[in-house]
Coordinates of C-alpha atoms and ligand atoms in Angstrom, one line a residue:
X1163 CA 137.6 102.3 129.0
X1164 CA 134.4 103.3 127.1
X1165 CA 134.5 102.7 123.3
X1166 CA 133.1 105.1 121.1
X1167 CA 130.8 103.3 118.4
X1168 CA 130.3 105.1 115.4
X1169 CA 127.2 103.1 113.2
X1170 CA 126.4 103.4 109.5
X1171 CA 122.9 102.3 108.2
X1172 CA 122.2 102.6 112.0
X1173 CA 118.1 101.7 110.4
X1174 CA 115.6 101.9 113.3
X1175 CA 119.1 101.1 115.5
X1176 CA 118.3 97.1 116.3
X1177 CA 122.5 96.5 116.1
X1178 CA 122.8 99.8 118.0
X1179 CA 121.0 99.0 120.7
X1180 CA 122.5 95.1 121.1
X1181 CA 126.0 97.5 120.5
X1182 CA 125.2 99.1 124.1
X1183 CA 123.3 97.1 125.7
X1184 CA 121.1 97.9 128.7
X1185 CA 117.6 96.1 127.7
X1186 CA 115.6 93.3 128.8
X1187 CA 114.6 90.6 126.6
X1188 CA 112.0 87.8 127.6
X1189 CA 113.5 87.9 130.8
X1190 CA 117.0 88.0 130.6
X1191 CA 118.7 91.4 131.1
X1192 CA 121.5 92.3 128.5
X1193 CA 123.7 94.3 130.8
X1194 CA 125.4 97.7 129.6
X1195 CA 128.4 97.3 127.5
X1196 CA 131.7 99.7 127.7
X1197 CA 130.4 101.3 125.0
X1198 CA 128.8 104.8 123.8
X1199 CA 127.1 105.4 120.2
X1200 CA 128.7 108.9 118.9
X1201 CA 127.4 109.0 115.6
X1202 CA 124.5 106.9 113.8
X1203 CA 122.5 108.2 110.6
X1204 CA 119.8 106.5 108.0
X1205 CA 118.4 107.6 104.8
X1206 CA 115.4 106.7 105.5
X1207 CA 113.6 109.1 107.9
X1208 CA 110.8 107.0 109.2
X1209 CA 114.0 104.7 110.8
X1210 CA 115.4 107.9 111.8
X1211 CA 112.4 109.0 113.8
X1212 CA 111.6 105.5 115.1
X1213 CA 115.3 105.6 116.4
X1214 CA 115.0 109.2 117.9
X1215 CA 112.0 107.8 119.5
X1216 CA 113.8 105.2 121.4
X1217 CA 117.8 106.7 121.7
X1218 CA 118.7 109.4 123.8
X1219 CA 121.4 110.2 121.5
X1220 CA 120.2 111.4 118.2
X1221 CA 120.4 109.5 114.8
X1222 CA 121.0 112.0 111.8
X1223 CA 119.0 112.0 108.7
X1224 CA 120.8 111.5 105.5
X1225 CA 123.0 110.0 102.6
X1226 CA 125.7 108.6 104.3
X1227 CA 127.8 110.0 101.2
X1228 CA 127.6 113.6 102.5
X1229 CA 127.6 112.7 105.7
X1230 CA 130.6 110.6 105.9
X1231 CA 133.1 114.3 106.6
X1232 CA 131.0 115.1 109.6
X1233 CA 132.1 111.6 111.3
X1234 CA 134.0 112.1 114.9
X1235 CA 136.3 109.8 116.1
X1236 CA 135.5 106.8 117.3
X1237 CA 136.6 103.0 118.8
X1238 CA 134.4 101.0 116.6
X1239 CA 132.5 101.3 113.9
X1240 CA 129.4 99.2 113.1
X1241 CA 127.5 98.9 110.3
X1242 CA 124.8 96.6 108.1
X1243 CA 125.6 97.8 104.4
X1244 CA 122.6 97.6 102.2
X1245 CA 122.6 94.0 100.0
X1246 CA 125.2 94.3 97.0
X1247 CA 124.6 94.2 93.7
X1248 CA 128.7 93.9 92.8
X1249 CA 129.3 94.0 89.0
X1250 CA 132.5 91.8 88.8
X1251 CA 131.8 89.8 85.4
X1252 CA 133.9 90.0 82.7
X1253 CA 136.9 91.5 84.1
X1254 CA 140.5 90.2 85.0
X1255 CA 141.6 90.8 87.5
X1256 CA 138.0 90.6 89.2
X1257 CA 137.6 93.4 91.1
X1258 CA 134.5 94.9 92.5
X1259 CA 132.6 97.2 90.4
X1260 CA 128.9 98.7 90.9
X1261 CA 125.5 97.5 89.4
X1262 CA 123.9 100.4 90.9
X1263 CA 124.3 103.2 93.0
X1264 CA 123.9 100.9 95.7
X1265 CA 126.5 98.7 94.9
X1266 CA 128.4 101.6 96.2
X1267 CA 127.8 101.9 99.9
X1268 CA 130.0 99.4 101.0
X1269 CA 132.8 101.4 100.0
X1270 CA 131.5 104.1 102.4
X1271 CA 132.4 101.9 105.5
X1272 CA 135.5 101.2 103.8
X1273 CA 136.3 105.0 103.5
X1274 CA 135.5 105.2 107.2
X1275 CA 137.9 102.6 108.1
X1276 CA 140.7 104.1 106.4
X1277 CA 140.5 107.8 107.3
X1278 CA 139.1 107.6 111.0
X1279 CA 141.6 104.1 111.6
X1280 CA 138.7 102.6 114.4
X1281 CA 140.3 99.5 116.6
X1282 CA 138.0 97.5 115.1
X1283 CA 134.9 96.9 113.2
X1284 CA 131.9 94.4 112.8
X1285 CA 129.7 94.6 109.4
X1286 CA 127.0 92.2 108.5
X1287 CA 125.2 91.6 105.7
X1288 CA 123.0 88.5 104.1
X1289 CA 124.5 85.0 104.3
X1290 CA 123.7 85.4 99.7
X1291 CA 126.7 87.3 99.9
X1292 CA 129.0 84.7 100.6
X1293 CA 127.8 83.4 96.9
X1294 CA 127.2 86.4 95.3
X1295 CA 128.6 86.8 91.5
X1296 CA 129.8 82.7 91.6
X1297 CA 131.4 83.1 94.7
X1298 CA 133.6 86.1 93.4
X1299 CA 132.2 89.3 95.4
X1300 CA 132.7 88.1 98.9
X1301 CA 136.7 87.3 98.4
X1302 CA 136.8 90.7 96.7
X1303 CA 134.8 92.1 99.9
X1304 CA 137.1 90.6 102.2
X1305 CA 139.9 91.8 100.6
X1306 CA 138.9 95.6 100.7
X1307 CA 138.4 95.0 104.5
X1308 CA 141.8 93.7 104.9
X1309 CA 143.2 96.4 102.2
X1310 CA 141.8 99.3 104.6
X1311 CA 144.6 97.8 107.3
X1312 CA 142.2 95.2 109.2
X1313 CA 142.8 91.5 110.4
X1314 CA 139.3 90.2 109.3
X1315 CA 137.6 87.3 109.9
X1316 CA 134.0 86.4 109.1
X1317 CA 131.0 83.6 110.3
X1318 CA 127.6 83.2 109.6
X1319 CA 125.6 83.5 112.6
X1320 CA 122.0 82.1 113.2
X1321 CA 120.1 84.1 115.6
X1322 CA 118.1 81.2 116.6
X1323 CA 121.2 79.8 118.6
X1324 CA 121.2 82.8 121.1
X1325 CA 118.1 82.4 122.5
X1326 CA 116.1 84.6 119.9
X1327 CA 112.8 82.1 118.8
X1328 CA 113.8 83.4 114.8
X1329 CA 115.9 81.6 112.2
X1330 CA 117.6 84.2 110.5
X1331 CA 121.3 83.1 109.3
X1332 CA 123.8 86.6 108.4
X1333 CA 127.6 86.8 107.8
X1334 CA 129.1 88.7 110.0
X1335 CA 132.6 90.2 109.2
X1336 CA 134.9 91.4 112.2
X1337 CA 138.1 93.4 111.8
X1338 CA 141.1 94.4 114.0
X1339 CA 144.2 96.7 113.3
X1340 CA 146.1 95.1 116.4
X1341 CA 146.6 91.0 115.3
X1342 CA 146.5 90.2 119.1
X1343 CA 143.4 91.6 119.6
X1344 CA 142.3 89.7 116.3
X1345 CA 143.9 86.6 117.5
X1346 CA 141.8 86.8 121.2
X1347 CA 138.7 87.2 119.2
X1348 CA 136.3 84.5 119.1
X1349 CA 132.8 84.3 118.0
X1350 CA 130.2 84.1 120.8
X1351 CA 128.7 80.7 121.5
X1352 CA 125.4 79.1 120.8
X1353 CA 123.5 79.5 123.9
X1354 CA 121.4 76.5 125.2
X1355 CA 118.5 78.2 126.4
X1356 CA 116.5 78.7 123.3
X1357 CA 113.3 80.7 122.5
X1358 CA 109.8 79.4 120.3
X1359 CA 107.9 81.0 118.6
X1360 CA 104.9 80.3 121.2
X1361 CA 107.3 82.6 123.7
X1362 CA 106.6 85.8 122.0
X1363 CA 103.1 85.6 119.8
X1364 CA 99.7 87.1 121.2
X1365 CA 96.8 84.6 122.3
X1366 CA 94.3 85.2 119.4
X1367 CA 91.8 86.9 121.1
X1368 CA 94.9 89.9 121.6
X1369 CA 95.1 90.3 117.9
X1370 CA 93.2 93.2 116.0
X1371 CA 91.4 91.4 113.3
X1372 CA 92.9 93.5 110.7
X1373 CA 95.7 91.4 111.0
X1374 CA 93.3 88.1 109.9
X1375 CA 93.1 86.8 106.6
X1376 CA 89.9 86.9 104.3
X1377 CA 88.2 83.8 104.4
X1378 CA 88.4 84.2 100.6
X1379 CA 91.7 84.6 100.3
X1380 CA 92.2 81.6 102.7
X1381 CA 90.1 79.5 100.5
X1382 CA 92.3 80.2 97.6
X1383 CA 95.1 79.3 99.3
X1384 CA 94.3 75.9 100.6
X1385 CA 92.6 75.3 96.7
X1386 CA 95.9 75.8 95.9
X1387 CA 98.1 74.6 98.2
X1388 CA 99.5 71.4 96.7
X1389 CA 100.4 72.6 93.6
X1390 CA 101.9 76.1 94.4
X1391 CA 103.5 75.2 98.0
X1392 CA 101.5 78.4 99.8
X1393 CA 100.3 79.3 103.2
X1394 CA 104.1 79.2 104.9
X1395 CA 102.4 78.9 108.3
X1396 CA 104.9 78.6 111.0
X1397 CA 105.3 76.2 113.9
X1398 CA 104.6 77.9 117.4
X1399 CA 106.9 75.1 119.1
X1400 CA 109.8 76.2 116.9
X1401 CA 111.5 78.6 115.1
X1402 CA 110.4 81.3 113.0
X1403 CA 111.4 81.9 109.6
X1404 CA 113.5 85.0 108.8
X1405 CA 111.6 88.3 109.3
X1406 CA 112.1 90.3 106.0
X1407 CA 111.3 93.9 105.4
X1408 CA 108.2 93.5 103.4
X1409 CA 106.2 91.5 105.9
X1410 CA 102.9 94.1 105.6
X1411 CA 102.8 92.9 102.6
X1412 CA 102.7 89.0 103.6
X1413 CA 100.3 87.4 101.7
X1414 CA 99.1 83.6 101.6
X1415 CA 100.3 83.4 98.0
X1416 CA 104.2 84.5 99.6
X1417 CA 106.7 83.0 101.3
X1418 CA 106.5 85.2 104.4
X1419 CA 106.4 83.5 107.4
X1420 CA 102.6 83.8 108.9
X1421 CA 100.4 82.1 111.6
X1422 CA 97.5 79.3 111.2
X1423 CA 96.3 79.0 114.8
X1424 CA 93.3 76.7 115.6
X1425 CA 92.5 76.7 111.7
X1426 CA 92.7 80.8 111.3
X1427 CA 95.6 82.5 109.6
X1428 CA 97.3 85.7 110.2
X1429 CA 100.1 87.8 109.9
X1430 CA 102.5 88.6 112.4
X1431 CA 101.7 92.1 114.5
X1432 CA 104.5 94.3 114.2
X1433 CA 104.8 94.0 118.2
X1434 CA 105.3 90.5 117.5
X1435 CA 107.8 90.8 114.5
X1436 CA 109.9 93.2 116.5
X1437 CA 109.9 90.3 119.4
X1438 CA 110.9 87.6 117.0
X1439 CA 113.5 89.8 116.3
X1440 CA 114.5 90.6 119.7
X1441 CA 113.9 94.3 120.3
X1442 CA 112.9 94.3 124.0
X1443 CA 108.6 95.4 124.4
X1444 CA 110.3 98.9 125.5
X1445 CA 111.5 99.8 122.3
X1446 CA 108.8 101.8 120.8
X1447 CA 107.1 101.9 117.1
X1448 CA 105.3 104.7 116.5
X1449 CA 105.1 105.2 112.9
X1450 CA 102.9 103.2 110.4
X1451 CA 102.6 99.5 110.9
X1452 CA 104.3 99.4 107.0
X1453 CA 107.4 101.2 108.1
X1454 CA 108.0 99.2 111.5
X1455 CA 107.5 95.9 109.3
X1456 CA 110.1 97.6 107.2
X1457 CA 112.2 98.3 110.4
X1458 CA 112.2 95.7 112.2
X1459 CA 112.8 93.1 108.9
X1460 CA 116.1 95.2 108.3
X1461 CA 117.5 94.7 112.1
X1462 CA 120.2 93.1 113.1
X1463 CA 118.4 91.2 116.2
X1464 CA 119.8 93.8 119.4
X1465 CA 119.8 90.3 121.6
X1466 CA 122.7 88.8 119.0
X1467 CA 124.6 92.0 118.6
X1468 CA 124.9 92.0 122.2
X1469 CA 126.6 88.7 122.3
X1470 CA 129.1 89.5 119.0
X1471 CA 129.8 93.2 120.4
X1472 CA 130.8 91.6 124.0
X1473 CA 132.8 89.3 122.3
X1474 CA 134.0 92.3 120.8
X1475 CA 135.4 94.1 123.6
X1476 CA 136.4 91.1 125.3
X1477 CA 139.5 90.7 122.5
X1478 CA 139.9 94.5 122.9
X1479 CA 140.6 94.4 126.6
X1480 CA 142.3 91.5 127.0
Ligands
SAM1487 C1 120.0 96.5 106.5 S1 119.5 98.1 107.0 C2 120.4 98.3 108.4 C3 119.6 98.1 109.7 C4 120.3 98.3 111.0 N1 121.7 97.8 111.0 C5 119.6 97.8 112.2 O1 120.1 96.9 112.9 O2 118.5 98.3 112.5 C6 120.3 99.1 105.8 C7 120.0 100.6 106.0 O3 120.8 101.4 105.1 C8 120.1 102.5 104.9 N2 120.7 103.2 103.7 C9 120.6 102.9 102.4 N3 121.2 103.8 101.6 C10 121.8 104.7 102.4 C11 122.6 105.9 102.3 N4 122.9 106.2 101.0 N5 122.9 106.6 103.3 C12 122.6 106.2 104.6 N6 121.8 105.1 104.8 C13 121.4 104.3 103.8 C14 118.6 102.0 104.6 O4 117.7 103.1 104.8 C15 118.6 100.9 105.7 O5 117.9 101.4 106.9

């Protein structure tokens, strides 16, 4: 059987692409999965035309809000809901309200779920959820899930234990309608073979020098160093820190994750940030070096979505 994924905030498509599979990362292949996206859509049309650039289906441009009618059917649906801002203060029993009009999109994948009835589901979001509002948002979250007719469990999964050279830690939430699917579902494992950073960066003499630091702005920083804990330079031989979406604007006085080879410092190339986040060298960025930053720091790493998504369709089939 193929299962039809349908994918919400599909961004520049990093969980859509792990979702099917089919890509080659640092020399491991990530074979094709049963799987086939029908319908994936972003606000934002700089995603959107990065993801046209590397899908042969076609990501569709727009609020989800409108959208959400035009939805076909589908197997499973996937989705990284923009970070919460829950209002839940105050109010007994707690239930979730909105901060902002943000605060509402979550519901949207909730709506999915319980007009299109999908066998199951996988949503992620940041690990701060989990302790969002004193601990009262996440319980309230999980609940919806379950509410909309799903057996849901969730785990916070660190990319840098399936071979991608990044620590990024995200809580993952995984639904079923059947239990015994649900109850064959397990979480894919750590993998031994991991990835450094030193696996995926440019030699220095690669590297535009637009991506260098001023010497001033170097000085400052190390002037400064002690006293405002700057220049987060990272350690080639390990893990990187978590690519976020704002890393064109890294600067030494941020706590973006940059380089200091051989005494230089430098920003990541967005080549390199879409490596440390596992998008195979294939997968193109043709827009701005801003908007892939802002890309690429929103993906769900393709190499781990590969892994949960198999595990996936493991509990489906068995
Ligand atoms: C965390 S990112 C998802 C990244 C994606 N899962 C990936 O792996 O590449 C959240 C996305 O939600 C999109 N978004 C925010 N509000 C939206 C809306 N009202 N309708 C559709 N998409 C929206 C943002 O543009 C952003 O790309």
């Amino acid at each position: 059987m193929t299962y039809k994924v349908a994918s919400l905030f599909s961004g520049c498509g990093g969980m859509d692409l792990g979702a099917e599979g089919n890509f080659e990362y640092q020399n491991d292949f990530y074979k094709k999965l049963n799987t086939k996206i029908v319908f994936s859509s972003d606000i934002d049309k700089y995603a959107v035309e990065i993801y046209n650039d590397n899908f042969e289906h076609k990501s569709i441009l727009g609020d989800i809000r409108e959208l959400k009618s035009t939805l076909p059917e589908h197997d499973i649906l996937i989705g990284g809901f923009p970070c919460q801002s829950f209002s839940i203060v105050a109010q007994n029993p707690p239930r979730l309200g909105y901060k902002n009009d943000n605060g509402k999109l979550f519901f949207e994948m909730i709506d999915v779920l319980e007009n299109k009835k999908p066998l199951a589901f996988i949503a992620e979001n940041v690990k701060g959820l989990l302790s969002a509002n004193k601990k009262q948002a996440f319980p309230l979250v999980l609940k919806s899930f379950k509410d909309a007719g799903y057996h849901c469990t969730f785990k916070v999964l660190d990319s840098s234990n399936f071979s991608i050279p990044q620590k990024r830690e995200r809580v993952f939430i995984v639904g079923f309608r059947d239990l015994i699917a649900s109850n064959k579902f397990d979480y894919p494992e750590s993998i031994d073979k991991k990835s450094h950073l030193k696996d995926v960066i440019f030699s220095e003499n690669e590297v535009d020098d637009k991506y260098f630091f001023s010497e001033k702005a170097v000085n400052g920083m190390l002037r400064n160093q002690e006293k405002m804990n700057k220049g987060r330079a990272q350690d080639p031989e390990s893990f990187c820190n978590t690519i976020t979406a704002h890393l064109s604007k890294a600067s030494l006085n941020s706590v973006d994750p940059v380089l200091c080879i051989e005494g230089r410092y430098r920003r990541f190339t967005p080549r390199e940030a879409a490596r440390i986040q596992s998008f195979p060298d294939s997968f193109q960025f043709k827009v701005s070096d801003t908007r892939s930053y802002k890309a690429i720091g929103n993906a769900v790493p393709p190499v781990l979505m590969w892994h949960l998504m198999k595990s996936v369709i493991r509990a489906l089939e068995q």
